[in-house]
Backbone as CSV, one residue per row, in Angstrom:
resi,resn,N_x,N_y,N_z,CA_x,CA_y,CA_z,C_x,C_y,C_z
1,MET,-19.534,-0.359,33.555,-19.810,-0.821,32.210,-20.706,-2.050,32.273
2,SER,-21.567,-2.171,31.301,-22.426,-3.347,31.239,-22.006,-4.218,30.067
3,ALA,-22.287,-5.491,30.184,-21.950,-6.433,29.121,-22.885,-6.242,27.938
4,ASN,-22.367,-6.469,26.754,-23.146,-6.358,25.537,-23.880,-7.683,25.305
5,SER,-25.187,-7.637,25.164,-25.988,-8.857,24.990,-26.463,-9.055,23.557
6,ARG,-26.011,-8.235,22.623,-26.519,-8.317,21.248,-26.266,-9.676,20.593
7,LEU,-25.097,-10.277,20.807,-24.827,-11.589,20.226,-25.779,-12.622,20.807
8,THR,-25.968,-12.593,22.100,-26.869,-13.543,22.747,-28.293,-13.395,22.227
9,VAL,-28.757,-12.165,22.093,-30.119,-11.928,21.599,-30.234,-12.359,20.137
10,ALA,-29.226,-12.086,19.329,-29.259,-12.491,17.923,-29.294,-14.011,17.790
11,VAL,-28.480,-14.699,18.563,-28.469,-16.168,18.529,-29.797,-16.708,19.036
12,HIS,-30.336,-16.098,20.065,-31.651,-16.482,20.591,-32.693,-16.392,19.472
13,ALA,-32.718,-15.262,18.775,-33.707,-15.049,17.715,-33.538,-16.062,16.586
14,LEU,-32.315,-16.294,16.157,-32.077,-17.211,15.036,-32.441,-18.647,15.393
15,THR,-32.070,-19.091,16.584,-32.416,-20.457,16.968,-33.922,-20.591,17.202
16,TRP,-34.557,-19.521,17.673,-36.009,-19.546,17.849,-36.702,-19.694,16.495
17,ILE,-36.233,-18.979,15.498,-36.818,-19.071,14.154,-36.743,-20.512,13.651
18,GLU,-35.595,-21.164,13.865,-35.437,-22.549,13.413,-36.347,-23.498,14.182
19,LEU,-36.426,-23.356,15.488,-37.292,-24.238,16.268,-38.756,-24.038,15.881
20,HIS,-39.136,-22.791,15.660,-40.496,-22.469,15.221,-40.791,-23.154,13.871
21,ARG,-39.808,-23.145,12.971,-39.952,-23.822,11.676,-40.124,-25.321,11.870
22,ARG,-39.348,-25.894,12.766,-39.445,-27.335,13.037,-40.804,-27.718,13.610
23,HIS,-41.481,-26.760,14.218,-42.823,-27.005,14.742,-43.900,-26.752,13.699
24,GLY,-43.484,-26.543,12.439,-44.434,-26.456,11.345,-44.804,-25.067,10.866
25,TYR,-44.108,-24.052,11.326,-44.416,-22.681,10.925,-43.374,-22.180,9.933
26,ASP,-43.847,-21.704,8.786,-42.936,-21.250,7.737,-42.293,-19.906,8.039
27,ILE,-42.952,-19.100,8.815,-42.496,-17.727,9.048,-42.580,-17.401,10.535
28,SER,-41.687,-16.546,11.002,-41.702,-16.097,12.398,-41.826,-14.584,12.414
29,THR,-42.649,-14.072,13.295,-42.797,-12.624,13.380,-41.887,-12.076,14.485
30,SER,-41.556,-10.818,14.361,-40.722,-10.191,15.393,-41.466,-10.159,16.724
31,GLU,-42.785,-10.089,16.685,-43.569,-10.111,17.915,-43.425,-11.461,18.620
32,GLU,-43.498,-12.551,17.864,-43.354,-13.880,18.454,-41.957,-14.053,19.051
33,ILE,-40.947,-13.664,18.296,-39.564,-13.795,18.765,-39.350,-12.941,20.013
34,SER,-39.897,-11.718,19.998,-39.688,-10.808,21.122,-40.299,-11.347,22.411
35,GLU,-41.357,-12.143,22.309,-41.949,-12.743,23.510,-40.974,-13.717,24.159
36,SER,-40.252,-14.479,23.336,-39.271,-15.416,23.876,-38.075,-14.682,24.472
37,VAL,-37.621,-13.644,23.785,-36.463,-12.866,24.254,-36.847,-11.968,25.434
38,ASN,-38.124,-11.654,25.537,-38.658,-10.748,26.556,-38.137,-9.326,26.338
39,THR,-38.338,-8.850,25.110,-37.951,-7.491,24.749,-38.979,-6.918,23.793
40,ASN,-38.783,-5.704,23.395,-39.683,-5.034,22.468,-39.475,-5.568,21.046
41,PRO,-40.545,-5.777,20.280,-40.395,-6.244,18.904,-39.512,-5.337,18.036
42,VAL,-39.461,-4.054,18.350,-38.609,-3.133,17.579,-37.139,-3.519,17.731
43,VAL,-36.743,-3.940,18.918,-35.363,-4.379,19.153,-35.051,-5.573,18.257
44,ILE,-35.989,-6.499,18.180,-35.802,-7.696,17.354,-35.756,-7.316,15.871
45,ARG,-36.656,-6.446,15.431,-36.665,-6.033,14.016,-35.348,-5.378,13.621
46,ARG,-34.825,-4.525,14.480,-33.546,-3.863,14.169,-32.418,-4.879,14.066
47,LEU,-32.367,-5.790,15.001,-31.327,-6.805,15.006,-31.455,-7.716,13.787
48,LEU,-32.681,-8.135,13.483,-32.891,-8.991,12.316,-32.589,-8.244,11.020
49,GLY,-32.789,-6.944,11.015,-32.414,-6.143,9.850,-30.920,-6.222,9.588
50,GLU,-30.119,-6.177,10.637,-28.670,-6.312,10.481,-28.310,-7.719,9.999
51,LEU,-29.004,-8.711,10.522,-28.753,-10.095,10.106,-29.200,-10.326,8.664
52,ARG,-30.247,-9.630,8.249,-30.693,-9.708,6.848,-29.629,-9.114,5.928
53,ALA,-29.063,-7.991,6.310,-28.017,-7.353,5.502,-26.805,-8.272,5.341
54,ALA,-26.575,-9.138,6.317,-25.463,-10.087,6.258,-25.841,-11.386,5.553
55,GLY,-27.095,-11.499,5.118,-27.529,-12.696,4.402,-27.862,-13.879,5.284
56,LEU,-28.134,-13.643,6.559,-28.441,-14.742,7.469,-29.934,-15.010,7.617
57,VAL,-30.752,-13.980,7.405,-32.204,-14.143,7.432,-32.805,-13.439,6.222
58,GLU,-34.035,-13.800,5.944,-34.808,-13.144,4.888,-36.113,-12.672,5.504
59,SER,-36.671,-11.630,4.924,-37.934,-11.114,5.444,-38.971,-11.088,4.335
60,ARG,-40.215,-11.170,4.771,-41.355,-11.094,3.863,-42.257,-9.985,4.372
61,ARG,-42.730,-9.150,3.466,-43.627,-8.048,3.829,-45.059,-8.376,3.442
62,GLY,-45.982,-7.562,3.945,-47.390,-7.713,3.595,-48.046,-8.849,4.341
63,SER,-49.055,-9.441,3.704,-49.765,-10.552,4.313,-48.799,-11.714,4.522
64,GLY,-48.770,-12.264,5.703,-47.833,-13.342,6.018,-46.426,-12.832,6.251
65,ALA,-46.309,-11.576,6.669,-44.993,-10.976,6.897,-44.260,-11.679,8.027
66,GLY,-42.946,-11.678,7.932,-42.132,-12.257,8.986,-40.741,-12.598,8.500
67,TRP,-40.093,-13.464,9.252,-38.688,-13.777,9.052,-38.474,-15.269,8.868
68,THR,-37.486,-15.602,8.052,-37.031,-16.980,7.888,-35.507,-16.969,7.846
69,LEU,-34.916,-18.113,8.109,-33.466,-18.234,7.966,-33.126,-18.273,6.479
70,ALA,-32.042,-17.650,6.100,-31.604,-17.651,4.704,-30.793,-18.899,4.384
71,ARG,-30.257,-19.534,5.423,-29.440,-20.743,5.250,-29.768,-21.731,6.356
72,GLU,-29.287,-22.934,6.184,-29.467,-23.959,7.210,-28.693,-23.563,8.467
73,LEU,-29.240,-23.881,9.616,-28.607,-23.563,10.888,-27.205,-24.163,10.996
74,GLU,-27.011,-25.323,10.400,-25.722,-26.012,10.458,-24.618,-25.238,9.741
75,SER,-24.994,-24.348,8.837,-23.992,-23.627,8.057,-23.736,-22.209,8.558
76,ILE,-24.360,-21.836,9.662,-24.178,-20.487,10.215,-23.359,-20.595,11.502
77,THR,-22.222,-19.916,11.535,-21.387,-19.938,12.736,-21.685,-18.725,13.616
78,LEU,-21.297,-18.853,14.864,-21.437,-17.722,15.784,-20.589,-16.540,15.323
79,LEU,-19.481,-16.810,14.651,-18.647,-15.719,14.146,-19.390,-14.919,13.080
80,GLU,-20.124,-15.587,12.218,-20.900,-14.868,11.205,-21.951,-13.969,11.853
81,VAL,-22.600,-14.482,12.869,-23.612,-13.688,13.575,-22.935,-12.502,14.256
82,TYR,-21.843,-12.774,14.930,-21.105,-11.727,15.626,-20.673,-10.625,14.657
83,GLU,-20.096,-11.007,13.536,-19.619,-10.013,12.571,-20.761,-9.226,11.938
84,ALA,-21.939,-9.829,11.855,-23.100,-9.138,11.294,-23.592,-8.017,12.205
85,ILE,-23.456,-8.212,13.507,-24.026,-7.235,14.439,-22.981,-6.417,15.189
86,GLU,-21.740,-6.880,15.192,-20.657,-6.179,15.888,-19.458,-6.092,14.950
87,PRO,-19.528,-5.261,13.915,-18.469,-5.266,12.900,-17.130,-4.692,13.359
88,GLY,-17.096,-3.971,14.440,-15.856,-3.358,14.907,-15.063,-4.274,15.813
89,PRO,-13.973,-3.753,16.348,-13.158,-4.547,17.274,-13.904,-4.791,18.586
90,VAL,-13.479,-5.822,19.292,-14.097,-6.168,20.569,-13.786,-5.096,21.617
91,PHE,-12.546,-4.663,21.660,-12.109,-3.685,22.648,-11.708,-2.396,21.946
92,GLY,-11.964,-1.291,22.592,-11.599,0.001,22.025,-10.493,0.678,22.806
93,MET,-9.939,1.665,22.196,-8.909,2.484,22.841,-9.568,3.734,23.427
94,HIS,-8.747,4.581,24.028,-9.218,5.841,24.575,-9.924,6.649,23.491
95,ARG,-10.888,7.440,23.881,-11.567,8.318,22.918,-10.659,9.461,22.491
96,ALA,-9.797,9.916,23.385,-8.822,10.961,23.078,-7.424,10.373,23.270
97,THR,-6.471,10.834,22.497,-5.106,10.339,22.623,-4.567,10.643,24.020
98,PRO,-4.054,9.623,24.711,-3.483,9.859,26.037,-2.278,10.804,25.956
99,ASN,-1.916,11.354,27.082,-0.774,12.259,27.187,0.503,11.517,26.780
100,GLN,1.067,11.881,25.639,2.248,11.204,25.123,3.516,11.551,25.905
101,GLY,3.450,12.580,26.757,4.575,12.930,27.609,4.649,12.075,28.866
102,CYS,3.609,11.351,29.137,3.555,10.456,30.306,4.005,9.065,29.872
103,PRO,4.838,8.374,30.656,5.285,7.042,30.237,4.129,6.053,30.042
104,ILE,3.107,6.121,30.883,1.945,5.238,30.720,1.130,5.679,29.512
105,GLY,0.845,6.973,29.425,0.082,7.503,28.300,0.731,7.193,26.965
106,HIS,2.062,7.212,26.935,2.788,6.948,25.689,2.701,5.478,25.260
107,GLY,2.756,4.574,26.220,2.853,3.157,25.873,1.603,2.338,26.034
108,ILE,0.557,2.907,26.604,-0.624,2.095,26.915,-1.337,1.576,25.670
109,GLN,-1.528,2.429,24.674,-2.296,1.982,23.513,-1.589,0.889,22.701
110,PRO,-0.306,1.042,22.357,0.322,-0.046,21.599,0.361,-1.357,22.380
111,THR,0.578,-1.265,23.685,0.619,-2.473,24.505,-0.747,-3.147,24.547
112,MET,-1.778,-2.371,24.815,-3.117,-2.937,24.899,-3.603,-3.435,23.538
113,GLN,-3.248,-2.761,22.457,-3.641,-3.216,21.119,-3.085,-4.603,20.840
114,ASN,-1.846,-4.878,21.237,-1.260,-6.207,21.034,-1.992,-7.263,21.854
115,ILE,-2.296,-6.935,23.090,-3.026,-7.876,23.950,-4.417,-8.121,23.378
116,TYR,-5.104,-7.061,23.013,-6.457,-7.193,22.477,-6.479,-7.982,21.174
117,ALA,-5.474,-7.807,20.339,-5.418,-8.553,19.077,-5.342,-10.053,19.351
118,ASP,-4.521,-10.440,20.345,-4.421,-11.858,20.696,-5.741,-12.391,21.243
119,VAL,-6.374,-11.628,22.127,-7.660,-12.038,22.704,-8.714,-12.161,21.603
120,GLU,-8.735,-11.203,20.700,-9.725,-11.226,19.624,-9.521,-12.423,18.698
121,ASP,-8.265,-12.792,18.438,-7.993,-13.977,17.619,-8.579,-15.230,18.262
122,VAL,-8.403,-15.362,19.566,-8.945,-16.526,20.282,-10.470,-16.501,20.236
123,LEU,-11.063,-15.340,20.503,-12.514,-15.199,20.488,-13.081,-15.577,19.122
124,ARG,-12.518,-15.011,18.076,-13.016,-15.291,16.723,-12.855,-16.768,16.363
125,GLY,-11.764,-17.367,16.799,-11.561,-18.797,16.534,-12.621,-19.650,17.197
126,GLU,-12.938,-19.338,18.439,-13.974,-20.091,19.157,-15.343,-19.896,18.517
127,LEU,-15.669,-18.669,18.162,-16.964,-18.397,17.533,-17.064,-19.075,16.169
128,ALA,-15.970,-19.156,15.444,-15.966,-19.786,14.116,-16.170,-21.297,14.204
129,ARG,-15.800,-21.892,15.327,-15.927,-23.344,15.499,-17.330,-23.789,15.907
130,THR,-18.183,-22.854,16.256,-19.500,-23.213,16.790,-20.599,-22.779,15.831
131,THR,-21.455,-23.727,15.456,-22.588,-23.408,14.584,-23.844,-23.171,15.414
132,LEU,-24.812,-22.550,14.789,-26.092,-22.336,15.470,-26.809,-23.662,15.723
133,ALA,-26.550,-24.662,14.890,-27.142,-25.979,15.127,-26.644,-26.549,16.457
134,GLU,-25.361,-26.347,16.756,-24.814,-26.809,18.031,-25.454,-26.054,19.202
135,VAL,-25.657,-24.770,19.021,-26.305,-23.975,20.072,-27.723,-24.490,20.318
136,LEU,-28.472,-24.726,19.257,-29.840,-25.213,19.419,-29.854,-26.574,20.096
137,ARG,-28.935,-27.452,19.737,-28.850,-28.765,20.409,-28.611,-28.573,21.918
138,GLY,-27.710,-27.669,22.254,-27.438,-27.404,23.667,-28.640,-26.845,24.399
139,VAL,-29.334,-25.930,23.739,-30.529,-25.330,24.341,-31.580,-26.400,24.603
140,LEU,-31.825,-27.247,23.617,-32.848,-28.284,23.761,-32.447,-29.330,24.797
141,ALA,-31.158,-29.594,24.933,-30.671,-30.561,25.923,-30.810,-30.010,27.343
142,ALA,-30.842,-28.696,27.481,-30.928,-28.070,28.809,-32.331,-28.115,29.389
143,ARG,-33.300,-28.515,28.595,-34.692,-28.518,29.062,-34.972,-29.555,30.059
């Protein structure tokens, strides 16, 4: 299994848009953002589309097309970004119901669901405590 990088890429894009604005640019294009992320602009457009649906970014079409933040970076938490792009649970269960005649098959899902619920509560709490402004400060301090 590979790790999911969608949250990291979304945070990268959002903080890039803000830094670009601070450098005097009103709008950011998916092509510009994709150069920083080192991915295809289509990947960025799809991700920003999900963030737009959540009210975190706005887009402009036509001449001067591009993306802007819908709110101040200080008011956007990592949890909001996470929920915009990963609306389901962090961990999943088996695709098919395990053998209920087996002691492990019978008890694995309820046991793991309880553990996962606790882990998810901690994860969501940590993400809710961190704003994108804090992330950008950390990024700039790492230079």
